[in-house]
Amino acid sequence: MRVLIVEDDDAMASALEAAVVSAGHKAHRVSRGADALLVHREHDVILLDLGLPDMDGLELLRKLRQVTGCPILILTARDDERSVVLGLRSGADDYLVKPVKLVELLARIEAVTRRTGRGGPGKSHSIVLGELDVDLDRRVAAIGSRVLPLTATEFDLLALLARNAGSVVTREQILDALWGDAFLASSRSLDVHLTGLRSKLQMPGFIINVRGVGYRVEAEPA
């Protein structure tokens, strides 16, 4: 994985770079949002600090989401509910509060690697549920001719539920599949991503809440 680190604190950036490289990934660090906009195309995942010297990190996140579907993980000292929700709704795939546990960070990056590398030979490359077509190779979902503007995590959530259409997928299974550990503090992230996915699908009743258990897609595969 080519990891772009957007961090203006030299000590934090050095620690992140060392952790990323130790896990076998390539790391490149920039300290300004403008520089991130210039080089984001060369990377597979972005670690984004919100406190940047030239622009607010949420503004940068929104600009990045207009031009890339690359997974973005926010790393920040802002731990209030409003910042978390704003970050996730603006397109972040995950949100970690500083000081970041490097082992946890690497687990999240590895989860992204698994998600983007899924779908080997012999597996179905497309899932069709009524008018919904989920193309696993191109990572594109469409309802008829309407392409859904999904974030990377929203697509993975939709693909997971669609693969298991008709069956209940528990919250723990979703957290484990998308974030790599069902017991990491990602439950709030799941709720925000699910809300965003439902809003973009515009298909009331398609994703059913199974109280106290998880979620089920009602449609049967075509």
Short mmCIF file of C-alpha atoms in Angstrom, two decimals:
data_model
loop_
_atom_site.label_atom_id
_atom_site.label_comp_id
_atom_site.label_asym_id
_atom_site.label_seq_id
_atom_site.Cartn_x
_atom_site.Cartn_y
_atom_site.Cartn_z
CA MET A 1 0.00 0.00 0.00
CA ARG A 2 1.17 3.53 -0.78
CA VAL A 3 0.18 5.60 2.24
CA LEU A 4 -0.06 9.39 2.16
CA ILE A 5 0.41 10.98 5.59
CA VAL A 6 -1.02 14.51 5.85
CA GLU A 7 0.37 15.75 9.17
CA ASP A 8 2.04 19.03 10.15
CA ASP A 9 3.55 17.80 13.43
CA ASP A 10 7.06 16.50 12.66
CA ALA A 11 7.26 14.10 15.62
CA MET A 12 3.84 12.57 14.93
CA ALA A 13 4.60 12.32 11.21
CA SER A 14 7.89 10.52 11.89
CA ALA A 15 6.17 8.00 14.18
CA LEU A 16 3.45 7.36 11.61
CA GLU A 17 5.97 6.95 8.80
CA ALA A 18 8.03 4.48 10.84
CA ALA A 19 4.94 2.44 11.71
CA VAL A 20 3.70 2.35 8.12
CA VAL A 21 7.10 1.33 6.74
CA SER A 22 7.57 -1.32 9.45
CA ALA A 23 4.36 -2.97 8.23
CA GLY A 24 5.73 -3.22 4.69
CA HIS A 25 3.89 -0.25 3.19
CA LYS A 26 5.33 2.81 1.45
CA ALA A 27 4.89 6.16 3.18
CA HIS A 28 4.97 9.73 1.90
CA ARG A 29 4.38 12.69 4.19
CA VAL A 30 3.12 16.20 3.40
CA SER A 31 2.33 18.91 5.95
CA ARG A 32 -0.08 21.09 3.95
CA GLY A 33 -3.51 20.44 2.50
CA ALA A 34 -2.55 22.00 -0.83
CA ASP A 35 0.29 19.50 -1.19
CA ALA A 36 -2.07 16.60 -0.43
CA LEU A 37 -4.33 17.72 -3.28
CA LEU A 38 -1.35 17.63 -5.63
CA VAL A 39 -0.11 14.10 -4.80
CA HIS A 40 -3.18 12.15 -3.65
CA ARG A 41 -3.48 10.27 -6.97
CA GLU A 42 -0.20 8.47 -6.29
CA HIS A 43 -1.48 6.78 -3.11
CA ASP A 44 -3.79 3.96 -2.05
CA VAL A 45 -4.82 5.26 1.38
CA ILE A 46 -4.64 8.65 3.11
CA LEU A 47 -4.02 9.37 6.80
CA LEU A 48 -5.38 12.87 7.41
CA ASP A 49 -4.79 15.20 10.35
CA LEU A 50 -7.51 17.84 10.74
CA GLY A 51 -5.27 20.58 12.17
CA LEU A 52 -3.35 21.75 9.09
CA PRO A 53 -1.61 25.13 8.69
CA ASP A 54 -3.16 26.16 5.37
CA MET A 55 -6.74 24.84 5.58
CA ASP A 56 -9.09 22.99 7.89
CA GLY A 57 -8.81 19.24 7.54
CA LEU A 58 -12.55 18.82 7.00
CA GLU A 59 -12.36 21.27 4.09
CA LEU A 60 -9.50 19.23 2.62
CA LEU A 61 -11.49 16.03 3.15
CA ARG A 62 -14.44 17.42 1.22
CA LYS A 63 -12.16 18.52 -1.62
CA LEU A 64 -10.48 15.11 -1.76
CA ARG A 65 -13.85 13.36 -1.86
CA GLN A 66 -14.76 15.35 -4.97
CA VAL A 67 -11.84 13.83 -6.87
CA THR A 68 -10.99 10.45 -5.31
CA GLY A 69 -12.58 7.36 -3.77
CA CYS A 70 -9.30 6.51 -2.01
CA PRO A 71 -9.85 5.34 1.60
CA ILE A 72 -9.22 8.19 4.05
CA LEU A 73 -8.58 7.72 7.78
CA ILE A 74 -8.75 10.82 9.98
CA LEU A 75 -6.17 11.12 12.76
CA THR A 76 -6.91 14.02 15.08
CA ALA A 77 -7.05 15.34 18.62
CA ARG A 78 -10.68 16.38 18.10
CA ASP A 79 -12.72 13.78 19.94
CA ASP A 80 -16.06 15.58 20.30
CA GLU A 81 -19.18 13.97 18.81
CA ARG A 82 -19.74 16.77 16.30
CA SER A 83 -16.25 16.48 14.78
CA VAL A 84 -16.49 12.70 14.53
CA VAL A 85 -19.86 12.81 12.77
CA LEU A 86 -18.80 15.69 10.50
CA GLY A 87 -15.66 13.80 9.49
CA LEU A 88 -17.49 10.59 8.68
CA ARG A 89 -20.32 12.34 6.86
CA SER A 90 -17.79 14.32 4.83
CA GLY A 91 -16.41 11.06 3.44
CA ALA A 92 -13.84 9.70 5.89
CA ASP A 93 -13.73 5.92 6.12
CA ASP A 94 -12.52 5.85 9.71
CA TYR A 95 -11.70 8.23 12.57
CA LEU A 96 -8.93 7.71 15.14
CA VAL A 97 -8.32 10.08 18.06
CA LYS A 98 -4.76 11.04 19.05
CA PRO A 99 -2.70 9.76 20.68
CA VAL A 100 -3.11 6.98 18.13
CA LYS A 101 -2.17 3.44 19.08
CA LEU A 102 0.09 2.44 16.21
CA VAL A 103 -0.94 -1.22 16.44
CA GLU A 104 -4.58 -0.17 16.03
CA LEU A 105 -3.68 2.14 13.14
CA LEU A 106 -1.91 -0.67 11.30
CA ALA A 107 -4.90 -2.95 11.88
CA ARG A 108 -7.15 -0.36 10.24
CA ILE A 109 -4.77 0.02 7.27
CA GLU A 110 -4.60 -3.76 6.88
CA ALA A 111 -8.40 -3.90 6.93
CA VAL A 112 -8.45 -1.41 4.05
CA THR A 113 -5.93 -3.60 2.19
CA ARG A 114 -8.17 -6.64 2.56
CA ARG A 115 -11.23 -4.74 1.43
CA THR A 116 -9.67 -3.29 -1.71
CA GLY A 117 -7.99 -6.60 -2.61
CA ARG A 118 -11.02 -8.86 -2.37
CA GLY A 119 -12.53 -10.88 -5.21
CA GLY A 120 -10.21 -13.60 -6.48
CA PRO A 121 -10.56 -15.89 -9.53
CA GLY A 122 -13.79 -17.86 -9.71
CA LYS A 123 -15.74 -15.49 -7.46
CA SER A 124 -18.74 -13.49 -8.59
CA HIS A 125 -17.64 -10.09 -9.87
CA SER A 126 -21.09 -8.48 -9.82
CA ILE A 127 -24.14 -8.70 -7.58
CA VAL A 128 -27.55 -7.79 -9.01
CA LEU A 129 -30.50 -7.22 -6.68
CA GLY A 130 -33.46 -5.95 -8.65
CA GLU A 131 -32.37 -2.65 -10.22
CA LEU A 132 -29.25 -2.46 -8.05
CA ASP A 133 -26.01 -3.59 -9.70
CA VAL A 134 -22.89 -3.85 -7.50
CA ASP A 135 -19.78 -4.23 -9.69
CA LEU A 136 -17.11 -5.69 -7.40
CA ASP A 137 -14.26 -5.35 -9.93
CA ARG A 138 -14.84 -1.67 -10.75
CA ARG A 139 -16.13 -0.94 -7.24
CA VAL A 140 -19.14 0.85 -8.69
CA ALA A 141 -22.76 0.55 -7.60
CA ALA A 142 -25.66 1.75 -9.72
CA ILE A 143 -29.45 1.71 -9.64
CA GLY A 144 -30.46 1.53 -13.26
CA SER A 145 -28.47 4.30 -14.95
CA ARG A 146 -27.90 6.20 -11.67
CA VAL A 147 -24.36 5.66 -10.37
CA LEU A 148 -24.21 5.99 -6.58
CA PRO A 149 -21.54 8.39 -5.23
CA LEU A 150 -20.39 6.01 -2.49
CA THR A 151 -17.30 6.36 -0.33
CA ALA A 152 -14.98 3.34 -0.16
CA THR A 153 -16.47 2.20 3.14
CA GLU A 154 -20.07 2.73 1.99
CA PHE A 155 -19.34 0.55 -1.06
CA ASP A 156 -17.80 -2.18 1.11
CA LEU A 157 -20.78 -2.08 3.46
CA LEU A 158 -23.21 -2.37 0.55
CA ALA A 159 -21.21 -5.20 -1.04
CA LEU A 160 -21.11 -7.13 2.25
CA LEU A 161 -24.87 -6.82 2.79
CA ALA A 162 -25.61 -7.61 -0.87
CA ARG A 163 -23.44 -10.76 -0.78
CA ASN A 164 -25.55 -11.97 2.11
CA ALA A 165 -28.95 -10.88 0.73
CA GLY A 166 -31.77 -12.56 2.63
CA SER A 167 -29.56 -13.31 5.66
CA VAL A 168 -28.84 -11.24 8.74
CA VAL A 169 -25.33 -9.75 8.98
CA THR A 170 -24.50 -8.90 12.58
CA ARG A 171 -22.92 -5.62 13.64
CA GLU A 172 -19.89 -7.61 14.84
CA GLN A 173 -19.50 -9.27 11.43
CA ILE A 174 -19.65 -5.87 9.71
CA LEU A 175 -17.13 -4.28 12.08
CA ASP A 176 -14.77 -7.24 11.65
CA ALA A 177 -15.07 -7.26 7.85
CA LEU A 178 -14.73 -3.50 7.33
CA TRP A 179 -12.41 -2.43 10.14
CA GLY A 180 -10.55 -5.62 10.95
CA ASP A 181 -11.70 -6.02 14.56
CA ALA A 182 -15.25 -6.31 15.85
CA PHE A 183 -14.16 -4.93 19.22
CA LEU A 184 -12.47 -1.71 18.09
CA ALA A 185 -14.37 1.51 18.75
CA SER A 186 -15.98 1.66 15.29
CA SER A 187 -19.66 1.23 16.19
CA ARG A 188 -20.34 4.95 15.82
CA SER A 189 -18.59 4.92 12.45
CA LEU A 190 -20.85 2.09 11.25
CA ASP A 191 -23.99 4.03 12.17
CA VAL A 192 -22.87 7.11 10.23
CA HIS A 193 -21.81 5.10 7.16
CA LEU A 194 -25.07 3.15 7.18
CA THR A 195 -27.06 6.39 7.31
CA GLY A 196 -25.05 7.76 4.38
CA LEU A 197 -25.52 4.56 2.38
CA ARG A 198 -29.29 4.54 2.91
CA SER A 199 -29.52 8.19 1.91
CA LYS A 200 -27.65 7.57 -1.36
CA LEU A 201 -29.57 4.38 -2.19
CA GLN A 202 -32.95 6.10 -1.81
CA MET A 203 -34.52 2.65 -1.42
CA PRO A 204 -36.70 2.66 1.74
CA GLY A 205 -37.01 -0.81 3.24
CA PHE A 206 -34.04 -2.22 1.31
CA ILE A 207 -31.72 -2.47 4.36
CA ILE A 208 -33.72 -3.80 7.31
CA ASN A 209 -32.75 -3.31 10.96
CA VAL A 210 -32.89 -6.57 12.91
CA ARG A 211 -33.19 -5.22 16.43
CA GLY A 212 -30.28 -6.13 18.69
CA VAL A 213 -28.60 -8.25 16.00
CA GLY A 214 -27.68 -6.47 12.78
CA TYR A 215 -29.00 -5.81 9.28
CA ARG A 216 -30.54 -7.69 6.37
CA VAL A 217 -31.01 -6.85 2.70
CA GLU A 218 -34.48 -8.05 1.68
CA ALA A 219 -33.99 -8.44 -2.08
CA GLU A 220 -33.00 -11.82 -3.50
CA PRO A 221 -30.06 -12.03 -5.97
CA ALA A 222 -31.07 -11.92 -9.66
#
